[in-house]
XYZ file of C-alpha atoms in Angstrom:
595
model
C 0.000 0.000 0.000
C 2.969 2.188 0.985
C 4.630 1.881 -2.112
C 1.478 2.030 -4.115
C 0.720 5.530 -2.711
C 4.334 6.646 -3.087
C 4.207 5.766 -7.195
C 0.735 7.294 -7.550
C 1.733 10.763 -5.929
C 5.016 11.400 -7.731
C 2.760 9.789 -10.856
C 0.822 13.132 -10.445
C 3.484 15.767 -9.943
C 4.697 14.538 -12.785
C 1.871 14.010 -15.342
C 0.359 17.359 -14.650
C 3.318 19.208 -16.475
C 1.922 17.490 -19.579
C -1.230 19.380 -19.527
C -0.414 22.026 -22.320
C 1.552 19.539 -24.685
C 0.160 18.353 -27.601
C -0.706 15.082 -26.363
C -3.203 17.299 -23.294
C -5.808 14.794 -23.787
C -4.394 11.455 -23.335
C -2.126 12.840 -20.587
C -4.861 13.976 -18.974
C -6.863 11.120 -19.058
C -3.900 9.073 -17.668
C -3.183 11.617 -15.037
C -6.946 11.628 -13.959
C -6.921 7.692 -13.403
C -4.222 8.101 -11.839
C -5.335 10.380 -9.191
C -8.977 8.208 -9.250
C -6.438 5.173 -8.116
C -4.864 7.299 -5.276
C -8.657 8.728 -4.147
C -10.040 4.901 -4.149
C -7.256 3.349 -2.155
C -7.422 6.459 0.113
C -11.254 5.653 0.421
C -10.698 1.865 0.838
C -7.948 2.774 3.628
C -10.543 4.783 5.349
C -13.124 1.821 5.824
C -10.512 -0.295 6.826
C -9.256 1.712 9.719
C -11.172 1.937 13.162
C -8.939 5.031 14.184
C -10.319 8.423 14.587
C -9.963 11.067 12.097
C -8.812 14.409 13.636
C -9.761 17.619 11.685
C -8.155 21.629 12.815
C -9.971 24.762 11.701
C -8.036 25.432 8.821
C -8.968 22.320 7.532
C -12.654 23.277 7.842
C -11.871 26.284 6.027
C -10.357 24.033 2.745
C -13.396 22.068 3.295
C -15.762 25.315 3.224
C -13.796 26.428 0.332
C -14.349 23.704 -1.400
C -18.049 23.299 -0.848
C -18.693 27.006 -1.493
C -17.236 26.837 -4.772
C -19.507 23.754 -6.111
C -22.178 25.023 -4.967
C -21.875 28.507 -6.165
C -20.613 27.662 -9.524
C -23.284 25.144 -9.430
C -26.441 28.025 -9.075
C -24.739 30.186 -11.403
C -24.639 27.388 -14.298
C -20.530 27.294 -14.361
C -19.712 24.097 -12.475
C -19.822 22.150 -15.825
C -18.074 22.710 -19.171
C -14.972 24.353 -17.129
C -12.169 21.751 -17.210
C -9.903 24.675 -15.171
C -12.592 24.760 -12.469
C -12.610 21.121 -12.109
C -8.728 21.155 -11.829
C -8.952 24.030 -9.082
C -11.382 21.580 -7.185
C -9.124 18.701 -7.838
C -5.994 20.489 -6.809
C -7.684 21.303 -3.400
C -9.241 17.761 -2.662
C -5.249 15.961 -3.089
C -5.046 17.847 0.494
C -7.576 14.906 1.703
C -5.059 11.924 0.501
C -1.869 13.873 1.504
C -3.525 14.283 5.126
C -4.533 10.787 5.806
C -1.787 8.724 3.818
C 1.229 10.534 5.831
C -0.156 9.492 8.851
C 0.073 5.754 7.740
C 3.471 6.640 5.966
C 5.850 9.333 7.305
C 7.945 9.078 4.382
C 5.259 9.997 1.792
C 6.552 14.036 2.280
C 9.289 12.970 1.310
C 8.413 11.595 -2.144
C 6.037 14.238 -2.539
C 9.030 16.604 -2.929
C 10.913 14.031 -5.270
C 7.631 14.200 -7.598
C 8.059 17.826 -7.345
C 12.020 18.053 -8.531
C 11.500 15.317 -10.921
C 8.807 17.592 -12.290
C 11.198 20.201 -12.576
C 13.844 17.836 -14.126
C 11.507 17.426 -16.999
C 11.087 21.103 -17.276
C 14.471 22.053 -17.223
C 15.700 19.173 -19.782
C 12.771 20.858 -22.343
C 13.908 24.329 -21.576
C 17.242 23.690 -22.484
C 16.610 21.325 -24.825
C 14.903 24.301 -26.377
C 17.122 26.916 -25.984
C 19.615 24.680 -27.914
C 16.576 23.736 -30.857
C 16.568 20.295 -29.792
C 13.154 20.136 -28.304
C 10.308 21.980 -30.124
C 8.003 25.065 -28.242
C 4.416 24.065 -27.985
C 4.118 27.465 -29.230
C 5.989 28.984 -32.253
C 6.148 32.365 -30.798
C 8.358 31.541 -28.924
C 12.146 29.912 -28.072
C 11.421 28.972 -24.124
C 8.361 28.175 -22.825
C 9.270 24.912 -21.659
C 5.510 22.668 -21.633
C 4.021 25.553 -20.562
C 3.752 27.296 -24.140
C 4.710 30.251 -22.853
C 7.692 31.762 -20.941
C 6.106 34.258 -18.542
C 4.354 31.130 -17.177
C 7.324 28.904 -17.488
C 9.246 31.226 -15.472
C 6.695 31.404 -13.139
C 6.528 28.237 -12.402
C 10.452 28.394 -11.637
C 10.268 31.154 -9.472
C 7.297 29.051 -7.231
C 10.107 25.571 -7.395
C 13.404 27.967 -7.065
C 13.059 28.408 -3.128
C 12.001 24.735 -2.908
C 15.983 23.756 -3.907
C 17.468 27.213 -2.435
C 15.868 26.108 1.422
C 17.312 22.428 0.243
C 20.799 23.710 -0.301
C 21.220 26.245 2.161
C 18.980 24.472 5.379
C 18.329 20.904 4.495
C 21.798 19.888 3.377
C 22.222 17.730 6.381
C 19.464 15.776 4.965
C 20.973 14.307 1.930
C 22.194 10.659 2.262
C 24.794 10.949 -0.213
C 26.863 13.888 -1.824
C 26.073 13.239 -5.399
C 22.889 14.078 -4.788
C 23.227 17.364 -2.860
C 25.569 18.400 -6.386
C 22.824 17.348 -8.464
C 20.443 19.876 -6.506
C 22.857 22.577 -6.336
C 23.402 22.082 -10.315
C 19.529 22.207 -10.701
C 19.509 25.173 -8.390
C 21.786 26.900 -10.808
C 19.956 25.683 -14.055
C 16.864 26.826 -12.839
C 18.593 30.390 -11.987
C 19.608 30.324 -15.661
C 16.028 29.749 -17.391
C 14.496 32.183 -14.771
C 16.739 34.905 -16.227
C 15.810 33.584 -19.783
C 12.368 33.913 -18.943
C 12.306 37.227 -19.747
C 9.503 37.679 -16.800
C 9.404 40.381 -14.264
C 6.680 38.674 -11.904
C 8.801 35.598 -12.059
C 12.185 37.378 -10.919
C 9.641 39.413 -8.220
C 8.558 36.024 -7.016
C 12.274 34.362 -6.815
C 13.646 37.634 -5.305
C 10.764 37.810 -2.450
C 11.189 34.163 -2.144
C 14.788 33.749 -1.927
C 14.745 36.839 0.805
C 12.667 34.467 3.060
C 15.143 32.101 2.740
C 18.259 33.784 3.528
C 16.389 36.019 6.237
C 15.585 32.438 8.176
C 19.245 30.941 7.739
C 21.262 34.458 7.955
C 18.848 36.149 10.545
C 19.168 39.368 8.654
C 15.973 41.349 10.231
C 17.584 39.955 13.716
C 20.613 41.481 13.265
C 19.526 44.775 11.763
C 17.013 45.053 14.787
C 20.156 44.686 17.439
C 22.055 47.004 15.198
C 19.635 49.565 14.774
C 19.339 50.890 18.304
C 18.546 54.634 17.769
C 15.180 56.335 16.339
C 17.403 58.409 14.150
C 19.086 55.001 12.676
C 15.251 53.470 12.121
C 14.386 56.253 10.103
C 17.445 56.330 7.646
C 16.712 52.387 7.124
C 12.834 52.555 6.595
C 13.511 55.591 4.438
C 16.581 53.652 2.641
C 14.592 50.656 2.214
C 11.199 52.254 1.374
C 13.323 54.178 -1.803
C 14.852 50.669 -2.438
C 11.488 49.351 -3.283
C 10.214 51.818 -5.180
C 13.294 52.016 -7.444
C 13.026 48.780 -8.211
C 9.348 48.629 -8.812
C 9.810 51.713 -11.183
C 13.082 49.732 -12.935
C 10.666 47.041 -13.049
C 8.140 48.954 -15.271
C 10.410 50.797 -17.159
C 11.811 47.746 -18.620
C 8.589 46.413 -20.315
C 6.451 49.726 -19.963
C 3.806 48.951 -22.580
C 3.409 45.326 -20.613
C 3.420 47.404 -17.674
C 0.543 50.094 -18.650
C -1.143 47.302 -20.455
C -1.674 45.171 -16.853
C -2.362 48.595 -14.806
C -5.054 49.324 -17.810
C -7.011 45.376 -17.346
C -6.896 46.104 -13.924
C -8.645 49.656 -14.241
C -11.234 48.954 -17.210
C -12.348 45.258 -14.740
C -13.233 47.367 -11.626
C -17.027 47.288 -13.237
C -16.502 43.525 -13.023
C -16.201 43.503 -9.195
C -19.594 45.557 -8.759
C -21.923 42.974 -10.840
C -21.938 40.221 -8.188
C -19.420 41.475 -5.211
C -20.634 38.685 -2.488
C -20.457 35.808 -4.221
C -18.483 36.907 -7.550
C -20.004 35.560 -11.124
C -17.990 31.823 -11.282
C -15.902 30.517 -13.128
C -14.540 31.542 -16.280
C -16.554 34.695 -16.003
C -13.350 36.926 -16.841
C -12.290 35.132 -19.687
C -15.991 35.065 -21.064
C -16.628 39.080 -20.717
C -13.721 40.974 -20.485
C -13.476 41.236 -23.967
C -16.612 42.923 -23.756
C -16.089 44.829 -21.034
C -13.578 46.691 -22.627
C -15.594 47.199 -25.798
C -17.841 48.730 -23.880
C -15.302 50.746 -22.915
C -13.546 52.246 -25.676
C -17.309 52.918 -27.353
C -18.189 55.124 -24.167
C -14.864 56.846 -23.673
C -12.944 58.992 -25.243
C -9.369 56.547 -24.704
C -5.804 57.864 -25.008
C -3.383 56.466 -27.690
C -1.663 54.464 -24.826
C -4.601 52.466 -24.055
C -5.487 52.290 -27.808
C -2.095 50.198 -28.263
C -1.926 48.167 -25.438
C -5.928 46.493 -25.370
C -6.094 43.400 -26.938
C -7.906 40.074 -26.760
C -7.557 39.617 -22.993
C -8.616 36.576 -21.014
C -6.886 36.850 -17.953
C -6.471 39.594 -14.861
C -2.898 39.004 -14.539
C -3.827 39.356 -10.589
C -5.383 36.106 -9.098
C -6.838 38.361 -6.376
C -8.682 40.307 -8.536
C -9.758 37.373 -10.868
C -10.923 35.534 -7.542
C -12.872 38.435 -6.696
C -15.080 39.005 -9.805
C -15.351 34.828 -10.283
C -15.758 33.564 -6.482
C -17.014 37.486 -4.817
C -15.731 38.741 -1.633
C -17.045 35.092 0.026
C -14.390 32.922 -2.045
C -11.520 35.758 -1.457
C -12.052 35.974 2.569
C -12.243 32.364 2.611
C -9.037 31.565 0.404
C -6.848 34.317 2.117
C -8.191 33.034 5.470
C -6.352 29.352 4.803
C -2.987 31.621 3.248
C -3.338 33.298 6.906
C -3.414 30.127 8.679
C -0.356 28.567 6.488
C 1.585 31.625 6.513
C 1.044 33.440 10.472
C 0.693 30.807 12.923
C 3.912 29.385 14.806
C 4.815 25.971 13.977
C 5.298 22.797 16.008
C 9.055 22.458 15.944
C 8.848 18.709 16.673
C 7.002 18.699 13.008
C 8.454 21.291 11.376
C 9.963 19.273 8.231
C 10.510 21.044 5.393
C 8.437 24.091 6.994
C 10.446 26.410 5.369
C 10.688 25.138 1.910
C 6.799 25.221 1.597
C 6.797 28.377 3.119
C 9.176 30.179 0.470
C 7.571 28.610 -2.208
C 4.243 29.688 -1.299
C 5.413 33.061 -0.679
C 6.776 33.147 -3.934
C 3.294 32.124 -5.119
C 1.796 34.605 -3.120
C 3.807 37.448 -4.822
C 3.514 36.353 -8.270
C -0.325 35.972 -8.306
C -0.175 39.787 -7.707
C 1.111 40.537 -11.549
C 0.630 37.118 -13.708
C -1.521 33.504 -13.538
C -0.124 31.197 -11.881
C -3.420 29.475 -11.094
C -4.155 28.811 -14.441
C -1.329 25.638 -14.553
C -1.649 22.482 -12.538
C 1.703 22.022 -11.745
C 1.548 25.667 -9.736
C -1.658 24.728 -8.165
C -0.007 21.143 -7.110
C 2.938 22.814 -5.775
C 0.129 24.869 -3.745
C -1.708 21.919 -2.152
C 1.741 20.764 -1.131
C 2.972 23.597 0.711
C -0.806 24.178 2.044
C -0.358 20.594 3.955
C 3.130 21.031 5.187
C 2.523 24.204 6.618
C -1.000 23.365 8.390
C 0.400 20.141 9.396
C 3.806 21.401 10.678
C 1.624 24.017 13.053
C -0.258 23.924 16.389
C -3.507 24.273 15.910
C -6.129 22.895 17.889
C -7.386 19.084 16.711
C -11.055 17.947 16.593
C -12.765 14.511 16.314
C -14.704 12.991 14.099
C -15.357 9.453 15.586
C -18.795 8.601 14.604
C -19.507 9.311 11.278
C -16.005 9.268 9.987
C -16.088 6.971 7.428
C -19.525 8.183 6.032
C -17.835 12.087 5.898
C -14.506 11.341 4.348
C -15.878 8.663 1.971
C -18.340 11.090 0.281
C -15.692 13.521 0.563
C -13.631 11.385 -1.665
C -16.722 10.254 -3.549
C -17.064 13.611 -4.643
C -13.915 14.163 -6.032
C -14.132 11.503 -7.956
C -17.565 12.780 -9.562
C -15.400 15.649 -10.848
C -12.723 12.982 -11.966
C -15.496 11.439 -14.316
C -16.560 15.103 -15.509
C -13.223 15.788 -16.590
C -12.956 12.415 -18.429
C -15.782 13.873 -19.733
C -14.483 17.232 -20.808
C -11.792 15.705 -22.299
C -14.027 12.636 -24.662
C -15.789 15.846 -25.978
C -12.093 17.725 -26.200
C -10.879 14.615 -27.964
C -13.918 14.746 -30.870
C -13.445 18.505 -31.082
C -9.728 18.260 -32.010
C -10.786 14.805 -34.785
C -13.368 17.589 -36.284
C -10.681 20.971 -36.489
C -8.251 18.689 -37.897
C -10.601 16.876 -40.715
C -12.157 21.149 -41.025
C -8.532 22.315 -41.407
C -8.172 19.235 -44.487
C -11.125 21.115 -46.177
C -13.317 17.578 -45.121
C -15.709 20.289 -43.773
C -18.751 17.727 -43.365
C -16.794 15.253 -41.095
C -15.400 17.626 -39.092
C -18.373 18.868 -38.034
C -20.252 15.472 -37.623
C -17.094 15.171 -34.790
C -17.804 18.517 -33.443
C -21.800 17.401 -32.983
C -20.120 14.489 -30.936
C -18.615 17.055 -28.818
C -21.951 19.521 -29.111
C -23.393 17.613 -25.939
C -20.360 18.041 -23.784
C -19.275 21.457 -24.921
C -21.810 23.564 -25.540
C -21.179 25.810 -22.921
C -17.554 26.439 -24.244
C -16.747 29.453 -26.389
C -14.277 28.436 -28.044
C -16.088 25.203 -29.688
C -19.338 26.824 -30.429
C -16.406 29.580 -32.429
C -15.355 26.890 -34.495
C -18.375 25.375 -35.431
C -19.693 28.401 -36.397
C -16.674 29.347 -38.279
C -17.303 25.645 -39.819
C -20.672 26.207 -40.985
C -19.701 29.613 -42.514
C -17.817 28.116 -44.332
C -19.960 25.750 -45.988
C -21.972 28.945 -46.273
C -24.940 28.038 -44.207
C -24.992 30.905 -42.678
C -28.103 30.199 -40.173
C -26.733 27.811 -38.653
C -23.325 30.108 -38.480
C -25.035 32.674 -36.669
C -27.215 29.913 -34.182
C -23.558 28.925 -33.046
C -22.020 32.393 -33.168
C -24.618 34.204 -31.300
C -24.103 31.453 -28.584
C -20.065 31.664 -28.607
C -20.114 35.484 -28.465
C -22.695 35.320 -25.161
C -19.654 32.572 -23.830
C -16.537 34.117 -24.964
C -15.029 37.260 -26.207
C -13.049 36.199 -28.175
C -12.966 39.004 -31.518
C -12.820 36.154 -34.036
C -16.389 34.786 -33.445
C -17.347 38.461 -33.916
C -15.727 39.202 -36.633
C -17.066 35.555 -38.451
C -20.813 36.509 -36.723
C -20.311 40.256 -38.228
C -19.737 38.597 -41.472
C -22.667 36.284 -41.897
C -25.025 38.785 -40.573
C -23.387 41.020 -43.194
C -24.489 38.336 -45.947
C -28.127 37.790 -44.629
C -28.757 41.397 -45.050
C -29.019 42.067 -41.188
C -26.893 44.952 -41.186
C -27.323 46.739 -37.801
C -26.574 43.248 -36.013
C -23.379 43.164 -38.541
C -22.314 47.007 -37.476
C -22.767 45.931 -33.621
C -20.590 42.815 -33.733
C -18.097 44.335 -35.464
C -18.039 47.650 -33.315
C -17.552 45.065 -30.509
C -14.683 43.058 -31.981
C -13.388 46.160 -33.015
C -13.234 47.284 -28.888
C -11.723 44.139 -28.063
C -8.859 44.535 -30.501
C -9.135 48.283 -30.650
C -5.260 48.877 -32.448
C -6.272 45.925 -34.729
C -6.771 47.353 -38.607
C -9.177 44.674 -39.632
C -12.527 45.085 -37.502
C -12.476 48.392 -38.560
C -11.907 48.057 -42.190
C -15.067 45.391 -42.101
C -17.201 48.168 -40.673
C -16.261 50.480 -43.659
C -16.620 48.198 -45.677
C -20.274 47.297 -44.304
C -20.794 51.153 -44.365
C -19.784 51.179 -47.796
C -22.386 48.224 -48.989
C -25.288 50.130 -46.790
C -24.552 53.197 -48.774
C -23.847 55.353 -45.125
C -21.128 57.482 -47.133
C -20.510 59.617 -43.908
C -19.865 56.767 -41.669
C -17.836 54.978 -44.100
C -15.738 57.826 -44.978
C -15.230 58.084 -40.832
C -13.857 55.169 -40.150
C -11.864 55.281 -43.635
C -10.051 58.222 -41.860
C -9.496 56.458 -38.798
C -7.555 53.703 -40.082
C -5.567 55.766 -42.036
C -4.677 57.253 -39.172
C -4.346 54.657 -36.810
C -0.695 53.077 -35.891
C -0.588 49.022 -35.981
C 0.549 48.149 -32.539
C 2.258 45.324 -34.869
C 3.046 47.229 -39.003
C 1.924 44.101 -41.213
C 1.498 43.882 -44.802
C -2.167 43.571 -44.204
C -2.542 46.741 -42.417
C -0.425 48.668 -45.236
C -2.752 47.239 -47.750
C -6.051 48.069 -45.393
C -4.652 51.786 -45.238
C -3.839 51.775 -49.463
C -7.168 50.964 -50.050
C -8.931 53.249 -47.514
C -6.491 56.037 -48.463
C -8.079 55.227 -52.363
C -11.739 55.140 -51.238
C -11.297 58.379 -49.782
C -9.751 59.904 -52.955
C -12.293 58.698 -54.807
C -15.145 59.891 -52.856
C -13.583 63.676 -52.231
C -13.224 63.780 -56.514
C -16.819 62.907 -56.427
C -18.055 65.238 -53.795
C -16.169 68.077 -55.676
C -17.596 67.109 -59.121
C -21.080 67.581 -57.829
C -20.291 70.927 -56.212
């Protein structure tokens, strides 16, 4: 059982960094019977076992978390169709198996952080394996992204692992049974320094630097020292002043190197305020962000007169780049308290220092966490979640807090505890049977077999038909077999889901051809807000101006996009402006010819 439980755990830390690879669905599926194995022996343990199960208020707390967010995803229609939620939920429930198995196996901590380097092996043999074009990106955008697909979260992951081997190095060295093995730490200590750099990701070297602080503040006892130093008032002053100036130089060096990136974070953050206000107690679930930012700021830039700075740095937007925020206008104020009320418990309390293994190591590393939810997305990947539920049960389980017993119904609580988990176990199996069909009918669409691919998506329609994206690309399918009906049955529904300015733009388009022109004009006003320094929403809407005869409006918006810089100069865009720049020629030698 023992060693059972040790394979399936590392199995998981593992497997989950295969989530954004091509092969997403058949990992998944394998990672999600894997963690169904290490729920049912958990449950099967549980019956087995006359000894009591002893619960602390923190744990309540995960368990109210938990609960809340079923059942108030559940009322507002988002518990299903959101494979991310379900992964959030599963994420949080490993805490149940990690709890109960460590007490049978006091080793299991041990192999938990194994899983969790030999995850970061993996990574670190694909980053470098890219860097040196051995290894292919998952996205062609970029060089490094190890699996992530993208290097601001690849390097965000590091910075969440990077304290994990610093504490190692530094504080558990008397731990390691042999010295090759301390070297081969060290040398992924430094590797991991390396790709962090290459990362190219401010939050990520925020998160390291915070983290890494911790760490030599517990071993080097640096705010210790600096309190016995500094004696005087006069001495206080010059250090909080010193230090206060230290931050905010390197917060300002830290815009100034990627200001656009910079302006373009504090802008999401400003135009989703009106997000928090729709729902503030209980937030508007899951996905809710993604699904109407877009449209948010639309709304925006068609009610406001915008500066050029926020004209270049909107785009398509689907996440808050602050997991506070994101919490707030998906889970409310509820979800927030309750979340940063387990963080509290984790991070404040004082620690049993008879049980205090590897304390410090999940402390760092959720610290690190902590600081780089504040600017990126951690939450979005499964390895940083993981890494979360990790440091979650060494910290509560490594501090005092007062025990209570659950002696009577034990087995009946825990077992549809577990039960329950695996319910969302079979709903992502689920998700991912319809995911499978959906990728069989894009790839037969993208081989111009237009009429198989979507008989696969209508496999999927059952499964996903609350998902934005699929309803987009049946749509988009059905345009182009020119059934436009059914295009704009599919589209309507993807633009209520999503906001994403492709399903506009395709919606826009067969409106245009069934003659409904003011739905046309709205559609593409909106994907035109979403993608406001984007050259090709707009030329649509001349265009449509143009067919409806609305010579005024046309010749509008034929001025504006000669005007208006590409946030990225294409040869489209030089073309868009050619002919726009012509149209208006022509229609100022016609205007003068009448007068």
């Amino acid at each position: 059982m023992k060693i059972a439980t040790r394979i399936l755990v590392v199995l998981i830390l593992v497997l989950c960094h295969f989530q954004s690879s091509y092969l997403q669905v058949w990992t998944n599926v394998i990672l999600y019977l894997v963690i169904a194995v290490l729920f049912g022996l958990t449950t099967i343990d549980i019956w087995k076992s006359n000894a009591d199960f002893k619960i602390t208020v923190p744990e309540i707390l995960i368990g109210v978390f938990i609960v809340y967010l079923i059942a108030n995803n559940a009322l507002k229609g988002t518990l299903l169709g959101n494979e991310r939620f379900l992964n959030y939920l599963i994420c949080f429930s490993i805490y149940i198996p990690l709890k109960y198995l460590n007490k049978r196996d006091n080793k299991l901590i041990e192999y938990v952080f194994c899983g969790i380097l030999l995850g970061l092996s993996i990574e670190l043999t694909v980053g470098f394996g890219q860097l040196f074009g051995l290894v292919p990106s998952s996205n062609s955008r970029f060089v490094l992204s190890g699996l992530f697909g993208n290097p601001g979260a690849f390097g965000g992951y590091l910075a969440i692992v990077f304290p994990i081997l610093l504490a190692s190095v530094i504080i558990y060295k008397d731990r390691f049974k042999s010295e090759n093995l301390l070297y081969a730490v060290i040398l992924g200590l430094c590797c991991t320094l390396c790709l962090l750099i290459l990362s190219d990701s401010r939050g990520a070297w925020l998160g390291t630097f915070v983290g890494t602080l911790f760490v030599f503040n517990h071993k080097f006892r640096i705010v210790e020292y600096a309190t016995i130093i500094l004696k005087s008032k006069a001495s206080k002053r010059i250090a909080s002043i010193t230090l206060t100036i230290s931050i905010i130089f390197i917060c300002f060096a830290l815009y100034q190197y990627k200001p656009e990136s910079a302006f373009g974070r504090l802008f999401i953050w400003k135009t989703s305020k009106s997000m928090t206000l729709d729902n503030p107690m209980t937030g508007n679930g899951f996905g809710f962000f993604k699904s109407n930012y877009g449209k948010t700021q639309a709304q925006y830039f068609l009610n406001n007169i915008a500066s050029k700075n926020e004209i270049q740095v909107a785009d398509y937007v689907t996440l808050a780049y602050n997991e506070f925020l994101e919490m707030l206008i998906e889970s409310g104020i509820i979800g927030l308290i309750l979340f940063l009320s387990i963080i509290y418990f984790a991070l404040l309390k004082r620690r049993n220092q008879n049980n205090a293994k590897y304390h410090l190591a999940a402390k760092a590393s959720l610290i690190s966490l902590l600081v780089l939810s504040m600017v990126s997305y951690p939450f979005r990947f499964m390895p940083n979640l993981l890494t979360m539920a990790v440091c979650l049960f060494v910290l509560l389980n490594s501090n005092n807090f007062r025990k209570y017993t659950i002696p009577k119904y034990k087995k009946t609580f825990i077992s549809v505890a577990l039960l329950c988990v695996l319910g969302i176990l079979l709903l992502c199996f689920r998700q991912n049977y319809g995911k499978y069909h959906f990728r069989t009918g894009y790839s037969k669409v993208l081989s111009s077999d237009i009429d198989n691919g979507i008989t696969s998506y209508k496999k999927a329609l059952p499964i996903l038909q609350n998902n934005g994206e699929f309803l987009f690309y049946i749509g988009s399918a059905y345009y182009q077999k020119q059934n436009f009906p059914e295009c704009i049955r599919y589209l309507k529904r993807a633009t209520a889901l999503s906001s994403e300015p492709n399903s506009f733009i395709t919606l826009g388009n067969a409106l245009k051809e069934e003659k409904r022109y003011k739905e046309a004009e709205q559609a593409y006003l909106t994907a035109s807000g979403i993608t406001p320094s984007k050259l090709y929403p707009k030329y649509l809407l001349a265009k449509l101006y143009i067919e409806m005869k609305e010579t005024d409006k046309a010749l509008d918006m034929a001025t504006f996009i000669t005007d208006t810089n590409e946030k990225v100069p294409t040869t489209a865009g030089t073309q868009i402006k050619d002919e726009m720049h012509n149209y208006i020629t022509q229609i100022t030698k016609t205007l003068n010819m009448e007068l």
